[in-house]
Coordinates of C-alpha atoms in Angstrom, one line a residue:
Chain A
M285 CA 70.3 95.5 92.2
R286 CA 67.0 94.4 93.6
F287 CA 65.4 96.4 96.3
R288 CA 63.5 94.8 99.2
L289 CA 60.0 96.3 99.2
T290 CA 58.8 95.1 102.6
P291 CA 57.9 98.3 104.5
R292 CA 60.5 97.8 107.2
D293 CA 63.4 95.5 107.0
T294 CA 63.6 94.1 110.5
S295 CA 66.9 92.2 110.0
F296 CA 68.8 95.5 110.7
F297 CA 68.1 94.8 114.4
D298 CA 69.6 91.4 114.2
L299 CA 72.7 92.9 112.4
F300 CA 73.1 95.5 115.1
T301 CA 72.7 92.9 117.9
D302 CA 75.3 90.8 116.1
S303 CA 77.7 93.7 115.9
A304 CA 77.4 94.5 119.6
Q305 CA 77.9 90.9 120.6
H306 CA 81.4 91.1 119.2
L307 CA 82.1 94.0 121.5
V308 CA 81.2 91.8 124.5
T309 CA 83.7 89.2 123.3
G310 CA 86.4 91.9 122.6
A311 CA 86.0 93.5 126.0
K312 CA 86.2 90.1 127.7
L313 CA 89.4 89.2 125.8
L314 CA 90.9 92.6 126.7
G315 CA 90.3 92.0 130.4
E316 CA 91.9 88.5 130.2
L317 CA 94.9 89.9 128.3
L318 CA 95.7 92.3 131.2
G319 CA 95.9 89.4 133.6
A320 CA 98.0 87.2 131.3
D321 CA 101.8 86.7 131.0
R322 CA 103.6 87.8 127.8
P323 CA 103.0 84.7 125.7
G324 CA 99.4 84.5 127.0
R325 CA 99.0 88.2 126.0
K326 CA 100.2 87.5 122.5
A327 CA 97.7 84.7 122.0
L328 CA 94.8 86.8 123.4
A329 CA 95.8 89.8 121.2
K330 CA 95.5 87.5 118.2
Q331 CA 92.0 86.4 119.3
L332 CA 91.0 90.0 119.8
N333 CA 92.4 90.7 116.3
E334 CA 90.2 88.0 114.9
A335 CA 87.2 89.3 116.8
E336 CA 87.9 92.7 115.3
H337 CA 87.8 91.1 111.8
L338 CA 84.4 89.6 112.5
A339 CA 83.1 92.9 113.8
D340 CA 84.4 94.5 110.6
E341 CA 82.4 92.0 108.6
A342 CA 79.3 92.7 110.7
T343 CA 79.7 96.4 110.0
H344 CA 80.1 95.8 106.2
A345 CA 77.0 93.6 106.3
I346 CA 75.0 96.6 107.7
M347 CA 76.4 99.0 105.2
R348 CA 75.6 96.7 102.3
R349 CA 72.1 96.2 103.6
V350 CA 71.5 99.9 103.9
N351 CA 72.5 100.4 100.3
Q352 CA 70.2 97.6 99.1
T353 CA 67.2 98.4 101.1
F354 CA 64.5 100.7 99.9
V355 CA 62.8 101.4 103.3
T356 CA 65.0 101.3 106.3
P357 CA 63.6 101.1 109.9
F358 CA 65.2 104.5 110.7
D359 CA 67.2 107.2 109.0
R360 CA 69.9 105.9 106.7
D361 CA 72.4 108.3 108.1
D362 CA 71.6 107.2 111.7
I363 CA 72.2 103.6 110.6
Y364 CA 75.6 104.5 109.1
E365 CA 76.4 106.4 112.3
L366 CA 75.4 103.6 114.6
A367 CA 77.2 100.9 112.6
S368 CA 80.4 102.9 112.4
S369 CA 80.4 104.0 116.0
L370 CA 79.9 100.3 117.1
D371 CA 82.9 99.5 114.8
D372 CA 85.0 102.2 116.5
C373 CA 84.5 100.7 119.9
M374 CA 86.0 97.5 118.7
D375 CA 88.8 99.2 116.8
Y376 CA 90.0 101.0 119.9
M377 CA 89.9 97.9 122.1
E378 CA 91.9 96.0 119.5
E379 CA 94.3 98.8 119.2
A380 CA 94.9 98.9 123.0
S381 CA 95.6 95.1 123.1
D382 CA 97.9 95.4 120.1
L383 CA 99.9 98.3 121.6
I384 CA 100.3 96.4 124.9
V385 CA 101.9 93.5 123.0
L386 CA 103.8 95.6 120.5
Y387 CA 105.4 97.8 123.1
K388 CA 106.1 94.8 125.4
I389 CA 104.6 96.6 128.4
D390 CA 104.9 94.2 131.3
E391 CA 103.3 96.2 134.0
L392 CA 100.3 98.4 133.8
P393 CA 98.9 100.4 136.7
P394 CA 95.9 98.8 138.4
R395 CA 93.6 101.6 137.3
V396 CA 94.0 100.3 133.7
A397 CA 92.1 97.2 134.8
E398 CA 89.4 99.5 136.1
Q399 CA 89.2 101.2 132.7
V400 CA 88.7 97.9 131.0
A401 CA 86.1 96.8 133.6
I402 CA 84.1 99.9 132.6
L403 CA 84.4 99.0 128.9
Q404 CA 83.2 95.5 129.7
R405 CA 80.1 96.9 131.4
C406 CA 79.5 99.3 128.4
A407 CA 79.8 96.4 126.0
E408 CA 77.2 94.3 127.9
L409 CA 74.8 97.2 128.2
T410 CA 75.2 98.0 124.5
A411 CA 74.5 94.4 123.5
E412 CA 71.4 94.2 125.7
A413 CA 70.1 97.5 124.2
M414 CA 70.4 96.6 120.5
P415 CA 67.4 94.2 120.4
H416 CA 65.2 97.0 122.0
L417 CA 65.8 99.2 118.9
R418 CA 62.9 97.3 117.3
S419 CA 60.3 98.5 119.8
M420 CA 62.2 101.6 121.0
G421 CA 61.2 100.6 124.5
D422 CA 63.3 100.8 127.7
L423 CA 66.2 102.5 126.0
S424 CA 66.6 105.6 128.2
E425 CA 68.0 103.6 131.1
Y426 CA 70.7 102.3 128.7
W427 CA 71.9 105.7 127.5
V428 CA 71.7 107.3 130.9
E429 CA 73.8 104.5 132.4
I430 CA 76.4 104.6 129.5
N431 CA 76.7 108.4 130.0
R432 CA 77.3 107.8 133.7
L433 CA 79.9 105.1 132.9
E434 CA 81.7 107.4 130.5
N435 CA 81.9 110.2 133.1
Q436 CA 83.4 107.6 135.5
A437 CA 85.9 106.5 132.8
D438 CA 86.8 110.1 132.1
K439 CA 87.5 110.9 135.8
L440 CA 89.5 107.6 136.1
H441 CA 91.5 108.5 132.9
R442 CA 92.5 111.9 134.3
K443 CA 93.5 110.4 137.6
L444 CA 95.6 107.8 135.7
L445 CA 97.4 110.5 133.7
A446 CA 98.2 112.5 136.9
Q447 CA 99.5 109.3 138.5
L448 CA 101.6 108.4 135.5
F449 CA 103.3 111.8 135.4
D450 CA 103.8 111.7 139.2
E451 CA 105.2 108.2 139.4
V452 CA 106.8 107.1 136.1
T453 CA 110.3 108.4 135.6
D454 CA 111.3 106.6 132.4
P455 CA 109.9 108.9 129.7
I456 CA 109.8 106.1 127.1
H457 CA 107.8 103.8 129.4
L458 CA 105.6 106.8 130.2
M459 CA 104.9 107.3 126.5
K460 CA 103.9 103.7 126.0
V461 CA 101.5 103.4 129.0
K462 CA 100.0 106.9 128.3
E463 CA 99.2 105.8 124.7
V464 CA 97.4 102.6 126.0
V465 CA 95.5 104.7 128.5
E466 CA 94.4 107.2 125.9
V467 CA 93.2 104.5 123.5
L468 CA 91.1 103.0 126.3
E469 CA 89.6 106.4 126.9
Q470 CA 88.8 106.7 123.2
A471 CA 87.0 103.3 123.5
A472 CA 84.8 104.7 126.3
D473 CA 84.1 107.8 124.2
A474 CA 83.1 105.5 121.3
F475 CA 80.6 103.6 123.6
E476 CA 79.1 107.0 124.6
K477 CA 78.8 107.9 120.9
V478 CA 76.9 104.7 120.3
A479 CA 74.5 105.6 123.1
N480 CA 74.1 109.2 121.9
T481 CA 73.2 107.9 118.4
V482 CA 70.6 105.5 119.9
E483 CA 69.2 108.4 121.9
T484 CA 68.9 110.5 118.7
I485 CA 67.1 107.6 116.9
A486 CA 64.7 107.0 119.8
L487 CA 63.9 110.7 120.1
K488 CA 63.1 111.0 116.4
E489 CA 60.8 108.0 116.6
S490 CA 58.9 109.1 119.7
Chain B
M208 CA 55.6 114.5 122.3
R209 CA 54.0 117.7 121.1
F210 CA 55.4 119.5 118.1
R211 CA 55.6 123.2 117.9
L212 CA 53.8 124.2 114.7
T213 CA 54.9 127.8 114.4
P214 CA 56.7 128.1 111.0
R215 CA 60.1 129.0 112.4
D216 CA 61.1 128.5 116.0
T217 CA 63.1 131.7 116.7
S218 CA 64.4 130.6 120.1
F219 CA 67.1 128.6 118.4
F220 CA 69.0 131.8 117.9
D221 CA 68.7 132.6 121.6
L222 CA 70.0 129.1 122.5
F223 CA 73.0 129.5 120.2
T224 CA 73.7 132.9 121.6
D225 CA 73.6 131.5 125.1
S226 CA 75.9 128.6 124.1
A227 CA 78.5 131.0 122.6
Q228 CA 78.3 133.3 125.7
H229 CA 79.7 130.4 127.8
L230 CA 82.7 130.3 125.4
V231 CA 83.5 134.0 126.2
T232 CA 83.4 133.1 129.9
G233 CA 85.6 130.0 129.4
A234 CA 88.2 131.8 127.3
K235 CA 88.4 134.6 129.9
L236 CA 88.9 132.1 132.8
L237 CA 91.6 130.3 130.8
G238 CA 93.5 133.6 130.3
E239 CA 93.3 134.3 134.1
L240 CA 94.4 130.8 134.9
L241 CA 97.7 131.3 133.0
G242 CA 98.6 134.3 135.1
A243 CA 97.6 132.8 138.4
D244 CA 99.7 130.8 141.0
R245 CA 99.1 127.1 141.7
P246 CA 96.2 127.5 144.2
G247 CA 94.7 130.2 142.0
R248 CA 94.9 128.0 139.0
K249 CA 93.1 125.2 140.8
A250 CA 90.2 127.5 141.7
L251 CA 90.0 128.9 138.2
A252 CA 90.1 125.4 136.6
K253 CA 87.2 124.5 138.9
Q254 CA 85.3 127.6 137.6
L255 CA 86.1 126.6 134.0
N256 CA 84.8 123.1 134.7
E257 CA 81.5 124.6 136.0
A258 CA 81.3 126.8 132.9
E259 CA 81.8 123.7 130.8
H260 CA 78.9 122.0 132.5
L261 CA 76.7 125.0 131.8
A262 CA 77.8 124.9 128.1
D263 CA 76.9 121.2 128.1
E264 CA 73.4 121.9 129.3
A265 CA 73.1 124.6 126.6
T266 CA 74.1 122.1 124.0
H267 CA 71.6 119.5 125.3
A268 CA 68.8 122.2 125.3
I269 CA 69.5 122.8 121.6
M270 CA 69.5 119.0 120.8
R271 CA 66.2 118.5 122.7
R272 CA 64.7 121.5 120.9
V273 CA 65.7 120.1 117.5
N274 CA 64.0 116.8 118.3
Q275 CA 60.8 118.5 119.5
T276 CA 60.5 121.0 116.7
F277 CA 58.6 120.4 113.5
V278 CA 60.0 123.2 111.4
T279 CA 63.5 124.4 112.3
P280 CA 65.0 127.7 111.1
F281 CA 67.7 125.9 109.1
D282 CA 68.7 122.3 108.3
R283 CA 68.4 119.9 111.3
D284 CA 71.9 118.5 110.5
D285 CA 73.4 122.0 110.5
I286 CA 71.9 122.8 113.8
Y287 CA 73.4 119.6 115.3
E288 CA 76.8 120.5 113.7
L289 CA 76.7 124.0 115.0
A290 CA 75.7 123.0 118.5
S291 CA 78.3 120.3 118.8
S292 CA 81.1 122.3 117.3
L293 CA 80.3 125.1 119.8
D294 CA 80.5 122.5 122.5
D295 CA 83.8 121.2 121.2
C296 CA 85.4 124.7 121.7
M297 CA 84.5 124.6 125.3
D298 CA 85.6 121.1 125.8
Y299 CA 89.1 121.8 124.5
M300 CA 89.5 125.0 126.6
E301 CA 88.4 123.1 129.7
E302 CA 90.7 120.2 128.9
A303 CA 93.7 122.6 128.5
S304 CA 93.0 124.2 131.9
D305 CA 92.5 120.7 133.5
L306 CA 95.8 119.5 132.1
I307 CA 97.8 122.5 133.3
V308 CA 96.5 121.8 136.9
L309 CA 96.7 118.0 136.6
Y310 CA 100.3 118.0 135.3
K311 CA 101.3 120.7 137.8
I312 CA 103.0 122.7 135.1
D313 CA 104.4 125.8 136.7
E314 CA 105.8 127.6 133.8
L315 CA 104.5 127.8 130.3
P316 CA 106.2 129.6 127.4
P317 CA 104.8 133.1 126.7
R318 CA 103.5 132.0 123.4
V319 CA 100.9 130.0 125.2
A320 CA 99.3 133.2 126.4
E321 CA 99.2 134.4 122.8
Q322 CA 97.4 131.2 121.9
V323 CA 94.8 131.9 124.6
A324 CA 94.5 135.6 123.5
I325 CA 93.5 134.3 120.0
L326 CA 90.9 132.0 121.6
Q327 CA 89.5 134.9 123.6
R328 CA 89.1 136.9 120.4
C329 CA 87.5 133.9 118.6
A330 CA 85.0 133.5 121.5
E331 CA 84.0 137.2 121.4
L332 CA 83.5 137.2 117.6
T333 CA 81.5 133.9 117.8
A334 CA 79.2 135.3 120.5
E335 CA 78.7 138.5 118.5
A336 CA 77.9 136.5 115.4
M337 CA 75.2 134.2 116.8
P338 CA 72.4 136.7 117.1
H339 CA 73.0 137.6 113.4
L340 CA 72.0 134.0 112.4
R341 CA 68.4 135.3 112.6
S342 CA 68.7 137.7 109.7
M343 CA 71.8 136.1 108.1
G344 CA 73.2 139.6 107.7
D345 CA 76.8 140.7 108.2
L346 CA 78.2 137.2 108.8
S347 CA 80.9 137.0 106.2
E348 CA 83.1 139.4 108.1
Y349 CA 82.9 137.1 111.1
W350 CA 83.9 133.9 109.2
V351 CA 86.7 135.6 107.3
E352 CA 88.1 137.0 110.5
I353 CA 87.9 133.6 112.3
N354 CA 89.7 131.9 109.4
R355 CA 92.4 134.6 109.7
L356 CA 92.7 134.1 113.4
E357 CA 92.9 130.3 113.0
N358 CA 95.7 130.7 110.4
Q359 CA 97.5 132.9 112.9
A360 CA 96.9 130.3 115.7
D361 CA 98.3 127.6 113.4
K362 CA 101.5 129.5 112.6
L363 CA 101.9 130.2 116.3
H364 CA 101.4 126.6 117.2
R365 CA 104.1 125.4 114.8
K366 CA 106.5 128.0 116.1
L367 CA 105.7 126.9 119.7
L368 CA 106.4 123.3 118.8
A369 CA 109.8 124.1 117.2
Q370 CA 110.7 126.2 120.2
L371 CA 109.7 123.5 122.7
F372 CA 111.8 120.9 120.9
D373 CA 114.7 123.4 120.7
E374 CA 114.7 124.5 124.3
V375 CA 113.1 121.9 126.6
T376 CA 115.5 119.2 127.6
D377 CA 113.4 117.3 130.1
P378 CA 111.3 114.9 127.9
I379 CA 108.5 114.5 130.5
H380 CA 108.1 118.3 130.9
L381 CA 108.1 118.5 127.1
M382 CA 105.3 115.9 126.8
K383 CA 103.2 117.9 129.3
V384 CA 103.6 121.3 127.7
K385 CA 103.2 119.8 124.2
E386 CA 99.9 118.3 125.1
V387 CA 98.6 121.6 126.5
V388 CA 99.7 123.4 123.3
E389 CA 98.1 120.8 121.1
V390 CA 94.8 121.0 122.9
L391 CA 94.8 124.8 122.6
E392 CA 95.4 124.4 118.9
Q393 CA 92.4 122.0 118.7
A394 CA 90.3 124.7 120.4
A395 CA 91.3 127.1 117.6
D396 CA 90.3 124.5 115.0
A397 CA 87.0 124.0 116.7
F398 CA 86.3 127.8 116.5
E399 CA 87.1 127.5 112.8
K400 CA 84.7 124.6 112.5
V401 CA 81.9 126.7 114.0
A402 CA 82.6 129.5 111.5
N403 CA 82.6 127.0 108.6
T404 CA 79.3 125.7 109.7
V405 CA 77.9 129.2 109.9
E406 CA 79.2 129.9 106.4
T407 CA 77.5 126.7 105.1
I408 CA 74.2 127.7 106.7
A409 CA 74.4 131.3 105.3
L410 CA 75.3 130.1 101.8
K411 CA 72.3 127.7 101.8
E412 CA 70.0 130.5 102.9
S413 CA 71.2 133.1 100.4
Chain C
M15 CA 72.6 134.0 93.7
R16 CA 71.8 132.3 90.4
F17 CA 71.2 128.5 90.3
R18 CA 72.4 126.4 87.4
L19 CA 69.4 124.6 86.1
T20 CA 71.0 122.0 83.9
P21 CA 70.0 118.6 85.2
R22 CA 73.5 117.5 86.2
D23 CA 76.4 119.8 86.6
T24 CA 79.2 117.7 85.1
S25 CA 81.9 120.1 86.1
F26 CA 81.9 118.5 89.6
F27 CA 83.9 115.6 88.0
D28 CA 86.5 118.0 86.7
L29 CA 86.8 119.7 90.1
F30 CA 87.3 116.4 91.9
T31 CA 89.9 115.3 89.3
D32 CA 91.7 118.6 89.8
S33 CA 91.6 118.2 93.6
A34 CA 93.1 114.6 93.3
Q35 CA 95.8 115.8 91.0
H36 CA 97.2 118.0 93.8
L37 CA 97.5 114.9 95.9
V38 CA 99.8 113.3 93.3
T39 CA 102.0 116.4 93.3
G40 CA 102.0 116.4 97.1
A41 CA 102.9 112.7 97.5
K42 CA 105.7 113.1 95.0
L43 CA 107.2 116.1 96.8
L44 CA 107.0 114.3 100.1
G45 CA 109.0 111.4 98.6
E46 CA 111.6 113.8 97.3
L47 CA 111.8 115.5 100.6
L48 CA 112.8 112.3 102.4
G49 CA 115.8 111.9 100.1
A50 CA 117.0 115.5 100.3
D51 CA 119.4 117.2 102.6
R52 CA 118.3 119.8 105.1
P53 CA 118.2 122.9 102.8
G54 CA 116.7 120.8 100.1
R55 CA 114.0 119.6 102.5
K56 CA 113.2 123.2 103.4
A57 CA 112.6 124.1 99.8
L58 CA 110.5 121.0 99.1
A59 CA 108.4 121.6 102.2
K60 CA 107.7 125.1 100.9
Q61 CA 106.6 123.7 97.6
L62 CA 104.4 121.2 99.4
N63 CA 102.9 124.0 101.4
E64 CA 102.1 125.8 98.1
A65 CA 100.5 122.6 96.7
E66 CA 98.4 122.4 99.9
H67 CA 97.2 126.0 99.3
L68 CA 96.1 125.0 95.7
A69 CA 94.4 121.9 97.0
D70 CA 92.6 124.1 99.6
E71 CA 91.3 126.4 96.8
A72 CA 90.2 123.3 94.8
T73 CA 88.2 122.2 97.9
H74 CA 86.6 125.6 98.3
A75 CA 85.7 125.7 94.6
I76 CA 83.8 122.4 95.1
M77 CA 82.0 123.7 98.2
R78 CA 81.0 126.9 96.5
R79 CA 79.7 125.0 93.5
V80 CA 77.6 122.7 95.7
N81 CA 76.0 125.7 97.3
Q82 CA 75.3 127.4 93.9
T83 CA 74.0 124.3 92.1
F84 CA 70.4 123.2 92.1
V85 CA 70.8 119.6 90.9
T86 CA 74.1 117.9 91.9
P87 CA 75.3 114.7 90.2
F88 CA 75.1 112.9 93.6
D89 CA 74.1 113.6 97.2
R90 CA 75.2 117.0 98.4
D91 CA 76.5 115.5 101.7
D92 CA 78.5 112.9 99.7
I93 CA 80.1 115.7 97.7
Y94 CA 81.0 117.6 100.9
E95 CA 82.4 114.3 102.4
L96 CA 84.4 113.5 99.3
A97 CA 85.8 117.0 98.9
S98 CA 86.8 117.3 102.6
S99 CA 88.4 113.8 102.7
L100 CA 90.5 114.6 99.6
D101 CA 91.5 117.8 101.4
D102 CA 92.5 115.8 104.5
C103 CA 94.9 113.6 102.5
M104 CA 96.8 116.7 101.5
D105 CA 96.7 118.3 104.9
Y106 CA 98.3 115.3 106.5
M107 CA 101.0 115.0 103.9
E108 CA 101.8 118.7 104.3
E109 CA 101.8 118.4 108.1
A110 CA 104.3 115.5 107.9
S111 CA 106.7 117.4 105.6
D112 CA 106.4 120.5 107.9
L113 CA 107.1 118.5 111.0
I114 CA 110.3 116.9 109.5
V115 CA 111.6 120.4 108.8
L116 CA 110.4 122.0 112.0
Y117 CA 111.8 119.2 114.2
K118 CA 115.1 119.2 112.2
I119 CA 114.9 115.4 112.0
D120 CA 118.0 114.4 110.0
E121 CA 117.5 110.6 109.9
L122 CA 114.3 108.7 109.5
P123 CA 114.0 104.9 109.5
P124 CA 113.8 103.4 106.0
R125 CA 110.3 102.2 106.6
V126 CA 109.1 105.8 106.5
A127 CA 110.0 105.9 102.8
E128 CA 107.9 102.8 102.4
Q129 CA 105.0 104.6 104.1
V130 CA 105.4 107.5 101.6
A131 CA 105.6 105.0 98.7
I132 CA 102.2 103.7 99.7
L133 CA 100.8 107.2 99.8
Q134 CA 102.2 107.9 96.3
R135 CA 100.4 104.8 95.0
C136 CA 97.2 105.8 96.8
A137 CA 97.4 109.3 95.3
E138 CA 97.8 108.0 91.7
L139 CA 95.0 105.5 92.1
T140 CA 92.7 108.2 93.5
A141 CA 93.5 110.6 90.7
E142 CA 92.8 107.9 88.1
A143 CA 89.5 107.1 89.8
M144 CA 88.0 110.5 89.9
P145 CA 87.1 110.9 86.2
H146 CA 85.3 107.6 86.4
L147 CA 82.8 109.1 88.9
R148 CA 81.0 110.4 85.8
S149 CA 80.1 107.0 84.5
M150 CA 80.4 105.1 87.8
G151 CA 82.2 102.4 85.9
D152 CA 85.3 100.4 86.9
L153 CA 85.5 101.9 90.4
S154 CA 85.4 98.7 92.5
E155 CA 88.9 97.8 91.6
Y156 CA 90.0 101.2 92.9
W157 CA 88.4 101.0 96.3
V158 CA 89.5 97.3 96.8
E159 CA 93.1 98.3 96.0
I160 CA 93.0 101.3 98.3
N161 CA 91.7 99.2 101.1
R162 CA 94.5 96.7 100.5
L163 CA 97.1 99.5 100.5
E164 CA 95.7 100.9 103.7
N165 CA 95.9 97.5 105.4
Q166 CA 99.5 97.3 104.3
A167 CA 100.2 100.8 105.6
D168 CA 98.6 99.9 108.9
K169 CA 100.8 96.8 109.3
L170 CA 103.9 98.8 108.3
H171 CA 103.0 101.6 110.8
R172 CA 102.7 99.1 113.7
K173 CA 106.0 97.5 112.8
L174 CA 107.6 101.0 112.6
L175 CA 106.3 101.8 116.1
A176 CA 107.6 98.6 117.6
Q177 CA 111.0 99.3 115.9
L178 CA 111.1 102.8 117.1
F179 CA 110.5 101.8 120.7
D180 CA 113.0 99.0 120.4
E181 CA 115.8 101.0 118.9
V182 CA 115.5 104.7 119.7
T183 CA 116.9 105.5 123.1
D184 CA 116.6 109.3 123.0
P185 CA 113.0 110.0 124.1
I186 CA 112.8 113.4 122.5
H187 CA 114.0 112.0 119.1
L188 CA 111.5 109.2 119.6
M189 CA 108.7 111.7 120.1
K190 CA 109.6 113.6 116.9
V191 CA 109.8 110.5 114.7
K192 CA 106.7 108.9 116.2
E193 CA 104.7 112.0 115.4
V194 CA 105.8 112.0 111.7
V195 CA 105.0 108.3 111.5
E196 CA 101.5 108.8 113.0
V197 CA 100.7 111.7 110.7
L198 CA 101.7 109.6 107.6
E199 CA 99.4 106.8 108.9
Q200 CA 96.6 109.4 109.2
A201 CA 97.2 110.3 105.6
A202 CA 96.8 106.6 104.6
D203 CA 93.5 106.5 106.6
A204 CA 92.4 109.7 104.8
F205 CA 92.9 108.0 101.4
E206 CA 90.8 105.0 102.7
K207 CA 88.1 107.5 103.7
V208 CA 88.1 108.9 100.2
A209 CA 87.7 105.4 98.8
N210 CA 84.9 104.5 101.2
T211 CA 83.1 107.6 100.2
V212 CA 83.4 106.8 96.5
E213 CA 82.1 103.3 97.3
T214 CA 79.1 104.7 99.1
I215 CA 78.3 107.0 96.2
A216 CA 78.7 104.2 93.6
L217 CA 76.5 101.8 95.6
K218 CA 73.7 104.4 95.9
E219 CA 73.9 105.0 92.1
S220 CA 73.8 101.3 91.2

């Protein structure tokens, strides 16, 4: 295996930007899926599944590059961490869409759309932040805002759980909706993990 | 950013001790909450929520210190691991108290109080152990005892699950109580994770 | 503590092989348990529990060895990761068998046996791969095959969930079976984690 000997392999930034772009696509599809009818949902879930495959390939491209590169722009472990936490965001969004179709859930509480709106905002901010890794400039606003959004998502999630247990009387329907709501909350946590990793990288470099 | 150039920054030990003290407070509040009536529980859950915020700040103080310190008393990654696993203990205890209030669970099986008693003992032992990180003395008793307590918690947890499925006939009530029981088990696992990290640190230093 | 000063401590490979052998035993016992009657299941779950204890000891032996060895055959962190992910495979298989007995589940859908058959294949492949860590030869076939099996397990798992929610009308029985199915899926994920770790190690060495 040949090693690249240029002091800093800048293409990592492009790879991370690429990876985060898939999250914007995924979050958009997830929002559309909520508003669609059953056949529409099936088609959109398939599109989200394909987006997840592309994101997977983007993650593997980063992993391969780390292993082939002699000098990385920041810590190898932080690159792994960032790549795999970006990947987790997509996995959870895809899982949520898949469960909605698989469980044939026709109606979801309106607050689920609010959860997804937060994920869309997180995805956009994350995609905007990635190119700034190169200069390490202007990143603190990004991670502060993601942490604020994750707090908001967490409060919403707990309200949703209380509402579900107050209002839903069919235990099997409750189990289905609860699982979707939990997976969306895990997606929000994964975006926070990405932001925390970016913060760690930026602080090390400062 | 200025780096501290003293060979070993001793204040890490104070920060870890501080962080573990919040766990003692949290476990105590959780025990009181179990014995309280509904309004009392709400008030105690709020107090536990505040304790969780303080613990969060203690964790962030450790993270900031790692990033600003040139020579740390032990591996940077082990410091992160220890700080974040201490934080997890608190998060799970706070989540359990929040769920009890959110789900309006009036009655919990007596074995739940036994779970919490184990967490209280874990918290006390952890808080007593932290100052000993400085000298790395007398720590093996601590991690052996935590592992014993976690085994006990695990057995109790499985008995509780069997009991719930045997006795509870309302599936929605079962879902609520099961979730609380699972989160308390995760808290016990988190205390074991802390002890395992301490063991790793101590073995590296020996 | 004395350090071994031989340049590469080959016995790590034996320890990993030993650890993976326990997984073959565990997966076999889990398969037998599915076909047994209630008293037979109890006896087999006990055997699986003992296998899990042996696997635990194998993991601890690796951890101790890392801490006592000056020059390890590959990255210390990768050794930890590999040892603990092998351990996770066993923990999930043991948890599944324990839940089946604890919840007194008499009938499981036939697809659960397919899940376990995949785990058995994963365990065999993993045990065959471990001795090859020494020469780092012929490992890519192993990790490609495990990834394929994990994809298959994932598809099967989702089909099983859809089937459960379509067919099972008793919510409490549904909760029990769903939990077993989820834990078996986590076992498949854990085998993939092992393979990913082996891939990382092999790529670093190439």
